[in-house]
Amino acid sequence: MVAQTTVPAIAIHDLHKHYGSVTALSGIDLSIQRGQFFGLLGPNGAGKSTTIHILTGLVTLERGSVDVFGHDVVRDYRYTRRAIGLAPQEFNFDRFFPVREILELQGGYYGVPKRRAARRADELLELFGLASKADDKVHKLSGGMKRRLLIAKAMMHEPEILILDEPTAGVDVELRRTLWTYLRQLSEQGTTILLTTHYIEEAEALCDEVAIIDCGRIVAQGSPQHLIETSGGRHLEIVLTEPPTDGLPAAITSRDYVLDGARLIVTADRPRQFVAEALQALYEAGLMINEVRIVESNLEEVFIQLTERAKKGESHAV
Ligand code: ADP
């Protein structure tokens, strides 16, 4: 038998889905390890919700397979649905129910014994800063508290995986950051988290691995830093004391470069390594330097670049 630790928390293989003539997914492959904080990042209509709805049994898959800890989500749906807690985009509770009752009812729905459910509700109310609101009806909660309750509800049956569909869509910046703190706590406690988002900043702040999805395909995957290093543009920007009159040294002209007056921009895969060589060559050519700057793309630029490529239908390097 394969050791549990080597089985991915979520393994998606060649997943396809159409809605009538609309192609929502055209061959998704993803592997999410236990304990990972994973972000599915993509613009609206990319296929994020379809992917997680297939995972949680809300949408049927057409082709391919999805396994949760080695269990097929279609054949073994009882197991896989227990293993997952889903916090949907929309609030899914009755406004006139007290907070604690909402959690306990959710426990009952998953067959958690009453006492255990009461204890679990207390733990979660504490964890999500809602203990003082336990007996208040939901409509009295602020928007941020409702968001936290939504996540607490998804965690009531102690799932190993928490899936969040756009957890901070339409939420103001301050509240978003508060929610991030709660999500980081859950991650630190060992919960595997998969979130969908179209906020690059969110993926960069929270996730140790990100898959960029567009037009129903994964266009890139890796840690935010890895994506920036492999897909982002990087260059060295050098401002000379005056425009060069006798041309530039070969160390520069052998690369992609742009010279605009005294401002020189040189593309380099490893700009940090290249900086010493460039400065030495310029110095030997008698050129004086005023300023040097290494410019690296952020995840947002990588994201825009990759999703534009996907729209043009260029091949995808994953
Ligand atoms: P995302 O969550 O990334 O915004 P979705 O998975 O919701 O993307 O949508 C992917 C594509 O499938 C989009 O073109 C969307 O319009 C379409 N789609 C999603 N759900 C349905 C549905 N129930 N019926 C028809 N088309 C749908």
PDB file of N, CA and C and ligand atoms in Angstrom, residues 19 22 24 43-50, ligand 1:
ATOM      1  N   TYR A  19     -20.577  23.354 -21.007  1.00  0.00           N
ATOM      2  CA  TYR A  19     -21.978  23.654 -20.710  1.00  0.00           C
ATOM      3  C   TYR A  19     -22.595  23.937 -22.067  1.00  0.00           C
ATOM      4  N   VAL A  22     -20.543  25.881 -24.635  1.00  0.00           N
ATOM      5  CA  VAL A  22     -19.462  26.619 -23.956  1.00  0.00           C
ATOM      6  C   VAL A  22     -18.452  25.638 -23.365  1.00  0.00           C
ATOM      7  N   ALA A  24     -15.934  24.974 -20.731  1.00  0.00           N
ATOM      8  CA  ALA A  24     -15.516  25.547 -19.437  1.00  0.00           C
ATOM      9  C   ALA A  24     -14.125  25.037 -19.059  1.00  0.00           C
ATOM     10  N   PRO A  43      -8.835  34.910 -14.441  1.00  0.00           N
ATOM     11  CA  PRO A  43      -9.848  35.952 -14.641  1.00  0.00           C
ATOM     12  C   PRO A  43     -11.258  35.365 -14.598  1.00  0.00           C
ATOM     13  N   ASN A  44     -12.266  36.202 -14.616  1.00  0.00           N
ATOM     14  CA  ASN A  44     -13.651  35.713 -14.627  1.00  0.00           C
ATOM     15  C   ASN A  44     -13.885  34.844 -15.853  1.00  0.00           C
ATOM     16  N   GLY A  45     -14.596  33.740 -15.636  1.00  0.00           N
ATOM     17  CA  GLY A  45     -14.927  32.857 -16.756  1.00  0.00           C
ATOM     18  C   GLY A  45     -13.812  31.880 -17.116  1.00  0.00           C
ATOM     19  N   ALA A  46     -12.725  31.853 -16.319  1.00  0.00           N
ATOM     20  CA  ALA A  46     -11.569  31.005 -16.654  1.00  0.00           C
ATOM     21  C   ALA A  46     -11.832  29.520 -16.423  1.00  0.00           C
ATOM     22  N   GLY A  47     -12.745  29.211 -15.490  1.00  0.00           N
ATOM     23  CA  GLY A  47     -13.028  27.808 -15.181  1.00  0.00           C
ATOM     24  C   GLY A  47     -12.753  27.446 -13.727  1.00  0.00           C
ATOM     25  N   LYS A  48     -12.541  28.431 -12.883  1.00  0.00           N
ATOM     26  CA  LYS A  48     -12.207  28.172 -11.479  1.00  0.00           C
ATOM     27  C   LYS A  48     -13.368  27.518 -10.739  1.00  0.00           C
ATOM     28  N   SER A  49     -14.550  28.153 -10.831  1.00  0.00           N
ATOM     29  CA  SER A  49     -15.695  27.611 -10.085  1.00  0.00           C
ATOM     30  C   SER A  49     -16.063  26.226 -10.602  1.00  0.00           C
ATOM     31  N   THR A  50     -16.015  26.038 -11.904  1.00  0.00           N
ATOM     32  CA  THR A  50     -16.343  24.719 -12.461  1.00  0.00           C
ATOM     33  C   THR A  50     -15.419  23.657 -11.858  1.00  0.00           C
TER      34      THR A  50
HETATM   35  P1  ADP B   1     -14.708  31.306 -13.121  1.00  0.00           P
HETATM   36  O1  ADP B   1     -15.112  30.663 -11.830  1.00  0.00           O
HETATM   37  O2  ADP B   1     -13.227  31.235 -13.369  1.00  0.00           O
HETATM   38  O3  ADP B   1     -15.248  32.693 -13.273  1.00  0.00           O
HETATM   39  P2  ADP B   1     -16.548  29.413 -14.346  1.00  0.00           P
HETATM   40  O4  ADP B   1     -16.057  28.041 -14.033  1.00  0.00           O
HETATM   41  O5  ADP B   1     -17.687  29.953 -13.539  1.00  0.00           O
HETATM   42  O6  ADP B   1     -15.316  30.444 -14.326  1.00  0.00           O
HETATM   43  O7  ADP B   1     -16.984  29.494 -15.878  1.00  0.00           O
HETATM   44  C1  ADP B   1     -16.238  28.927 -16.954  1.00  0.00           C
HETATM   45  C2  ADP B   1     -17.047  29.093 -18.231  1.00  0.00           C
HETATM   46  O8  ADP B   1     -18.234  28.289 -18.160  1.00  0.00           O
HETATM   47  C3  ADP B   1     -17.522  30.510 -18.485  1.00  0.00           C
HETATM   48  O9  ADP B   1     -17.519  30.723 -19.881  1.00  0.00           O
HETATM   49  C4  ADP B   1     -18.942  30.509 -17.939  1.00  0.00           C
HETATM   50  O10 ADP B   1     -19.726  31.474 -18.591  1.00  0.00           O
HETATM   51  C5  ADP B   1     -19.384  29.102 -18.261  1.00  0.00           C
HETATM   52  N1  ADP B   1     -20.377  28.577 -17.295  1.00  0.00           N
HETATM   53  C6  ADP B   1     -20.176  28.381 -15.985  1.00  0.00           C
HETATM   54  N2  ADP B   1     -21.266  27.842 -15.401  1.00  0.00           N
HETATM   55  C7  ADP B   1     -22.183  27.691 -16.377  1.00  0.00           C
HETATM   56  C8  ADP B   1     -23.519  27.172 -16.421  1.00  0.00           C
HETATM   57  N3  ADP B   1     -24.124  26.694 -15.333  1.00  0.00           N
HETATM   58  N4  ADP B   1     -24.146  27.179 -17.617  1.00  0.00           N
HETATM   59  C9  ADP B   1     -23.553  27.646 -18.721  1.00  0.00           C
HETATM   60  N5  ADP B   1     -22.288  28.135 -18.758  1.00  0.00           N
HETATM   61  C10 ADP B   1     -21.610  28.164 -17.608  1.00  0.00           C
END
